[in-house]
Amino acid sequence: MNTAYRNFFASITGKRKGRKVAPPRLRSRKDNRQAIRFTRNARFRVLDNGRLRLPKIGDLHVRWSRQLPAEPSSVTVIRDAAGRYFASFVVQVDDSPLPPVASEVGIDLGLTHFAVLSDGTKVAAPKFLRRAARKLRRLQQDLSRKAKGSANRKKAVVKVARAHARVADTRRDWQHKLSTRIVRENQAVYVEDLCVVGLGRTRLAKSVHDAGWASFVGMLEYKAARAGRIFGKINRFAPTSQTCSACGRLDGPKPLSVRSWTCPCGIIHDRDVNAAKNVLAQGRWDNSNACGAQVRPAPVPAPRREAGIHPGAARCSTRSAEGILVL
């Protein structure tokens, strides 16, 4: 709570950058999520038979998704709204860089096609929430007909939570596979810095949240850092859809209904592929510009002996032929 209020006051006073942070809220009585954390001092153990021993609980059967690469320092047991239990371990591992490759890619994210790569590859949007909308609507209707506080209503709540969890897990698994493949096949990955919060307030909000752009970009960023790849975000205001990737001509804004256009130089552009090529070119330009470092030198305060007015300095100084002061 102390951290939440500190961030809130820093946000409203302008000390915290980014969007405004709201004050902390009381936890809802309808929130069925629970979590407990055990540190090394709690003496939890991972037994040789694959079970997890927790203090005051006992040995638990665990369905391992992977082997632990190192000795865990803590474990968090999480119960989600669907009634599933997860054990999350904290371990320290070293990054394993992948062998370098020559290819680089720019990615243009969208709704019709989830991702369009600069090499012309188009990844169709799976639309997991849209596909499960019919089942979710039926479960929500069944939930609304149950009496509040009854046992049947609690069962209906769990069914709705499981349906939403299935959609989220499917989306997350698909994004993991796609992001891993992109990072492995390319030495540098560049994407556009989209304002997902702003797009989530438009009439396309449901489709934007169904796409999950923010989580996908986050996966690309941390996987590229682990694999030793280059990752960059270009400015969201860059006119990637208005610029010809061949001649660099700025052709002006176009409505979303225009999917292809012809540049005066004679090249016919696919809107999304052309935008992805411009994302790649802009990302390369930003990366080659002092490797992302500060180009303009930072201001340096003048030494005390040079600051202020020195009346006697004119008598002990002369000027060279070029007009430069020489002491």
Coordinates of C-alpha atoms in Angstrom, one line a residue:
M1 CA 0.0 0.0 0.0
N2 CA 2.9 2.3 0.8
T3 CA 4.3 1.8 -2.7
A4 CA 1.0 2.3 -4.3
Y5 CA 0.4 5.6 -2.6
R6 CA 3.9 6.7 -3.4
N7 CA 3.4 6.0 -7.1
F8 CA 0.1 7.8 -7.0
F9 CA 1.4 11.0 -5.4
A10 CA 4.5 11.0 -7.6
S11 CA 2.2 10.7 -10.6
I12 CA -0.1 13.5 -9.8
T13 CA 2.8 15.8 -8.9
G14 CA 4.6 15.0 -12.2
K15 CA 7.6 13.2 -10.7
R16 CA 6.5 9.9 -12.3
K17 CA 6.6 9.8 -16.1
G18 CA 4.0 8.0 -18.2
R19 CA 0.3 7.9 -17.8
K20 CA -1.4 8.9 -14.5
V21 CA -1.6 6.3 -11.8
A22 CA -4.8 5.9 -9.8
P23 CA -4.9 5.5 -6.0
P24 CA -5.1 2.0 -4.6
R25 CA -8.4 0.4 -4.3
L26 CA -9.8 -2.1 -1.8
R27 CA -9.8 -5.7 -3.0
S28 CA -13.1 -6.9 -4.3
R29 CA -15.0 -9.6 -2.4
K30 CA -15.6 -11.3 -5.8
D31 CA -11.9 -11.7 -6.5
N32 CA -11.3 -15.5 -6.1
R33 CA -7.5 -15.2 -6.8
Q34 CA -5.1 -16.2 -4.0
A35 CA -1.3 -16.3 -3.7
I36 CA 1.2 -17.2 -1.0
R37 CA 5.0 -17.0 -1.2
F38 CA 7.5 -19.2 0.5
T39 CA 11.1 -18.0 0.7
R40 CA 14.2 -20.1 1.4
N41 CA 13.8 -19.4 5.2
A42 CA 10.5 -21.2 5.1
R43 CA 12.4 -24.4 4.2
F44 CA 10.4 -25.5 1.2
R45 CA 12.0 -28.4 -0.8
V46 CA 11.8 -30.0 -4.2
L47 CA 12.0 -33.7 -3.5
D48 CA 13.8 -36.2 -5.7
N49 CA 10.5 -37.9 -6.6
G50 CA 9.2 -34.6 -8.2
R51 CA 7.0 -33.5 -5.3
L52 CA 7.0 -30.1 -3.7
R53 CA 7.2 -30.0 0.1
L54 CA 5.7 -26.9 1.7
P55 CA 5.7 -26.1 5.4
K56 CA 2.5 -26.8 7.2
I57 CA 1.0 -28.2 4.0
G58 CA 3.0 -31.3 3.1
D59 CA 4.1 -32.9 -0.1
L60 CA 2.3 -31.8 -3.2
H61 CA 2.1 -33.6 -6.6
V62 CA 3.4 -31.2 -9.3
R63 CA 3.0 -31.5 -13.0
W64 CA 6.2 -30.0 -14.1
S65 CA 6.3 -27.9 -17.3
R66 CA 10.2 -27.9 -17.3
Q67 CA 13.1 -28.9 -15.1
L68 CA 14.4 -26.2 -12.7
P69 CA 17.7 -24.9 -14.2
A70 CA 19.1 -23.9 -10.7
E71 CA 18.3 -24.0 -7.1
P72 CA 15.1 -21.9 -6.4
S73 CA 15.3 -19.0 -4.0
S74 CA 11.5 -18.8 -3.5
V75 CA 8.2 -20.3 -4.7
T76 CA 4.8 -18.7 -5.0
V77 CA 1.7 -20.8 -5.0
I78 CA -1.1 -19.1 -7.0
R79 CA -4.7 -20.0 -7.2
D80 CA -6.5 -18.3 -10.2
A81 CA -10.1 -17.5 -10.6
A82 CA -10.7 -20.8 -12.5
G83 CA -9.6 -22.8 -9.4
R84 CA -6.2 -23.9 -10.8
Y85 CA -3.1 -24.0 -8.8
F86 CA 0.4 -22.9 -10.1
A87 CA 3.8 -23.0 -8.5
S88 CA 6.1 -20.2 -9.7
F89 CA 9.8 -20.6 -8.8
V90 CA 12.4 -17.8 -8.7
V91 CA 15.8 -19.0 -10.1
Q92 CA 18.9 -17.3 -11.3
V93 CA 20.1 -18.3 -14.8
D94 CA 22.5 -16.8 -17.3
D95 CA 21.5 -15.6 -20.7
S96 CA 22.2 -18.0 -23.6
P97 CA 22.9 -15.9 -26.7
L98 CA 22.0 -17.5 -30.0
P99 CA 24.5 -17.6 -33.0
P100 CA 24.3 -14.4 -35.1
V101 CA 22.3 -14.4 -38.3
A102 CA 22.2 -11.9 -41.1
S103 CA 18.5 -11.2 -41.4
E104 CA 16.6 -8.3 -39.8
V105 CA 12.9 -7.8 -39.7
G106 CA 10.4 -5.0 -39.2
I107 CA 6.9 -5.8 -37.9
D108 CA 3.7 -4.0 -38.6
L109 CA 1.0 -5.0 -36.2
G110 CA -2.7 -4.9 -37.2
L111 CA -6.1 -6.5 -36.7
T112 CA -6.8 -8.2 -40.1
H113 CA -3.3 -9.6 -40.1
F114 CA -1.8 -9.9 -36.6
A115 CA 1.7 -9.2 -37.9
V116 CA 3.1 -8.3 -41.3
L117 CA 6.8 -8.8 -41.7
S118 CA 9.1 -6.7 -43.9
D119 CA 9.9 -9.8 -46.0
G120 CA 6.3 -10.0 -47.1
T121 CA 5.1 -12.7 -44.6
K122 CA 1.6 -12.1 -43.3
V123 CA 0.4 -13.8 -40.0
A124 CA -3.3 -14.0 -39.8
A125 CA -5.0 -12.8 -36.7
P126 CA -6.3 -15.9 -34.8
K127 CA -9.0 -13.9 -32.9
F128 CA -9.3 -16.3 -30.0
L129 CA -11.9 -14.2 -28.1
R130 CA -14.1 -13.8 -31.2
R131 CA -14.0 -17.5 -31.8
A132 CA -15.1 -18.3 -28.2
A133 CA -17.7 -15.5 -28.0
R134 CA -20.6 -17.8 -28.6
K135 CA -19.7 -20.1 -25.7
L136 CA -18.8 -17.2 -23.4
R137 CA -22.2 -15.6 -24.1
R138 CA -24.0 -18.8 -23.2
L139 CA -22.1 -19.2 -20.0
Q140 CA -22.6 -15.5 -19.0
Q141 CA -26.4 -15.9 -19.6
D142 CA -26.4 -19.0 -17.4
L143 CA -24.6 -17.1 -14.7
S144 CA -27.0 -14.2 -14.8
R145 CA -29.9 -16.5 -14.1
K146 CA -28.5 -17.9 -10.9
A147 CA -29.5 -16.5 -7.5
K148 CA -26.9 -14.3 -5.9
G149 CA -25.1 -16.1 -3.0
S150 CA -26.2 -19.6 -4.1
A151 CA -24.0 -22.5 -4.6
N152 CA -25.1 -22.8 -8.3
R153 CA -23.9 -19.3 -8.9
K154 CA -20.5 -20.1 -7.5
K155 CA -20.3 -23.0 -9.9
A156 CA -21.3 -20.9 -12.8
V157 CA -18.7 -18.3 -11.9
V158 CA -16.0 -21.0 -12.1
K159 CA -17.2 -22.1 -15.5
V160 CA -17.0 -18.6 -16.9
A161 CA -13.5 -18.2 -15.4
R162 CA -12.4 -21.4 -17.0
A163 CA -13.6 -20.4 -20.4
H164 CA -11.8 -17.1 -20.2
A165 CA -8.7 -18.8 -18.9
R166 CA -8.8 -21.2 -21.9
V167 CA -8.9 -18.2 -24.2
A168 CA -6.0 -16.4 -22.5
D169 CA -3.8 -19.5 -22.3
T170 CA -4.4 -20.3 -26.0
R171 CA -3.5 -16.7 -27.0
R172 CA -0.4 -16.7 -24.7
D173 CA 0.8 -20.1 -26.1
W174 CA 0.4 -18.9 -29.7
Q175 CA 2.2 -15.6 -29.0
H176 CA 5.1 -17.4 -27.3
K177 CA 5.6 -19.7 -30.3
L178 CA 5.5 -16.8 -32.8
S179 CA 7.8 -14.5 -30.9
T180 CA 10.3 -17.3 -30.3
R181 CA 10.4 -18.1 -34.0
I182 CA 10.9 -14.4 -35.0
V183 CA 13.7 -13.9 -32.5
R184 CA 15.5 -17.0 -33.6
E185 CA 15.4 -16.2 -37.3
N186 CA 16.4 -12.5 -37.1
Q187 CA 19.3 -10.7 -35.6
A188 CA 17.3 -7.5 -35.2
V189 CA 13.6 -7.0 -34.6
Y190 CA 11.9 -3.6 -34.9
V191 CA 8.3 -2.8 -34.1
E192 CA 6.1 0.3 -33.8
D193 CA 5.4 1.8 -30.4
L194 CA 1.6 1.5 -30.5
C195 CA -0.6 3.4 -28.0
V196 CA -2.7 0.4 -26.9
V197 CA -4.4 2.3 -24.1
G198 CA -5.7 4.9 -26.6
L199 CA -6.8 2.4 -29.1
G200 CA -8.6 0.5 -26.3
R201 CA -11.0 3.5 -26.0
T202 CA -12.2 3.4 -29.6
R203 CA -14.8 1.3 -31.3
L204 CA -12.1 -1.3 -32.0
A205 CA -11.4 -1.8 -28.3
K206 CA -12.6 -5.5 -28.3
S207 CA -10.5 -6.4 -31.3
V208 CA -7.5 -4.5 -30.0
H209 CA -7.6 -6.3 -26.6
D210 CA -8.2 -9.6 -28.4
A211 CA -5.0 -9.2 -30.4
G212 CA -2.8 -8.7 -27.4
W213 CA -0.2 -6.5 -29.0
A214 CA 1.3 -5.3 -25.7
S215 CA 2.0 -8.8 -24.4
F216 CA 3.5 -9.9 -27.8
V217 CA 5.8 -6.9 -27.9
G218 CA 6.9 -7.6 -24.3
M219 CA 7.7 -11.2 -25.3
L220 CA 9.8 -10.0 -28.2
E221 CA 11.7 -7.5 -26.0
Y222 CA 12.7 -9.9 -23.2
K223 CA 13.5 -12.8 -25.5
A224 CA 15.7 -10.6 -27.7
A225 CA 17.6 -9.5 -24.6
R226 CA 18.1 -13.1 -23.5
A227 CA 19.2 -14.3 -27.0
G228 CA 21.6 -11.4 -27.6
R229 CA 19.4 -9.9 -30.4
I230 CA 18.7 -6.3 -31.1
F231 CA 15.2 -5.0 -30.3
G232 CA 13.9 -1.5 -31.0
K233 CA 10.7 0.5 -31.0
I234 CA 10.2 3.3 -33.5
N235 CA 8.2 6.5 -32.9
R236 CA 4.5 5.9 -33.1
F237 CA 4.1 9.1 -35.0
A238 CA 6.4 8.0 -37.9
P239 CA 4.3 8.0 -41.1
T240 CA 5.1 4.4 -42.0
S241 CA 1.9 3.9 -44.0
Q242 CA 2.2 7.2 -45.9
T243 CA 5.9 6.9 -47.1
C244 CA 7.1 5.0 -50.1
S245 CA 9.6 2.4 -49.0
A246 CA 11.4 2.7 -52.4
C247 CA 11.8 6.4 -53.1
G248 CA 10.9 7.9 -49.7
R249 CA 8.1 10.1 -51.0
L250 CA 5.5 11.1 -48.4
D251 CA 2.2 10.5 -50.1
G252 CA -0.1 11.7 -47.4
P253 CA -2.7 10.0 -45.1
K254 CA -5.0 7.3 -46.4
P255 CA -8.2 5.8 -45.0
L256 CA -8.0 2.3 -43.6
S257 CA -10.1 1.0 -46.5
V258 CA -7.2 1.7 -48.9
R259 CA -5.1 -1.5 -48.7
S260 CA -2.8 -0.8 -51.7
W261 CA -1.7 2.3 -53.4
T262 CA 0.6 3.3 -56.3
C263 CA 3.5 5.7 -55.8
P264 CA 4.3 8.3 -58.5
C265 CA 7.6 6.5 -58.9
G266 CA 5.6 3.6 -60.4
I267 CA 5.7 1.0 -57.6
I268 CA 2.5 -0.6 -56.3
H269 CA 2.6 -1.0 -52.5
D270 CA 0.7 -3.2 -50.2
R271 CA -0.2 -1.0 -47.3
D272 CA 0.9 -3.3 -44.5
V273 CA 4.1 -4.7 -46.3
N274 CA 5.2 -1.1 -47.1
A275 CA 4.6 -0.1 -43.5
A276 CA 6.7 -3.0 -42.3
K277 CA 9.6 -2.1 -44.6
N278 CA 9.5 1.5 -43.3
V279 CA 9.5 0.2 -39.7
L280 CA 12.7 -1.8 -40.6
A281 CA 14.3 1.2 -42.2
Q282 CA 13.4 3.5 -39.3
G283 CA 14.7 1.0 -36.8
R284 CA 18.0 0.6 -38.6
W285 CA 18.4 4.3 -38.7
D286 CA 17.7 4.7 -35.0
N287 CA 20.0 1.9 -34.1
S288 CA 22.9 3.2 -36.2
N289 CA 22.5 6.6 -34.8
A290 CA 25.2 6.3 -32.1
C291 CA 23.7 2.9 -31.1
G292 CA 20.9 4.6 -29.3
A293 CA 23.2 6.7 -27.2
Q294 CA 22.7 10.4 -26.5
V295 CA 24.0 12.2 -29.6
R296 CA 23.9 15.8 -28.2
P297 CA 26.3 16.2 -25.3
A298 CA 24.8 16.8 -22.0
P299 CA 25.1 20.3 -20.5
V300 CA 28.3 20.7 -18.4
P301 CA 28.3 23.4 -15.7
A302 CA 31.1 25.9 -16.1
P303 CA 34.0 25.9 -13.7
R304 CA 33.9 28.5 -10.9
R305 CA 36.9 30.3 -12.3
E306 CA 35.1 30.7 -15.7
A307 CA 31.7 31.8 -14.3
G308 CA 30.9 35.4 -13.6
I309 CA 32.5 38.7 -14.7
H310 CA 36.2 39.3 -14.3
P311 CA 37.0 43.0 -14.8
G312 CA 40.8 42.5 -14.8
A313 CA 40.7 39.8 -17.5
A314 CA 40.7 42.3 -20.4
R315 CA 44.0 43.8 -19.3
C316 CA 45.8 40.5 -19.2
S317 CA 44.4 39.0 -22.4
T318 CA 44.9 39.6 -26.2
R319 CA 43.0 38.5 -29.2
S320 CA 44.4 36.4 -32.0
A321 CA 43.9 37.2 -35.7
E322 CA 40.8 34.9 -35.8
G323 CA 39.2 36.7 -32.9
I324 CA 39.7 33.9 -30.4
L325 CA 40.5 35.0 -26.9
V326 CA 44.0 34.0 -25.9
L327 CA 45.1 34.2 -22.3

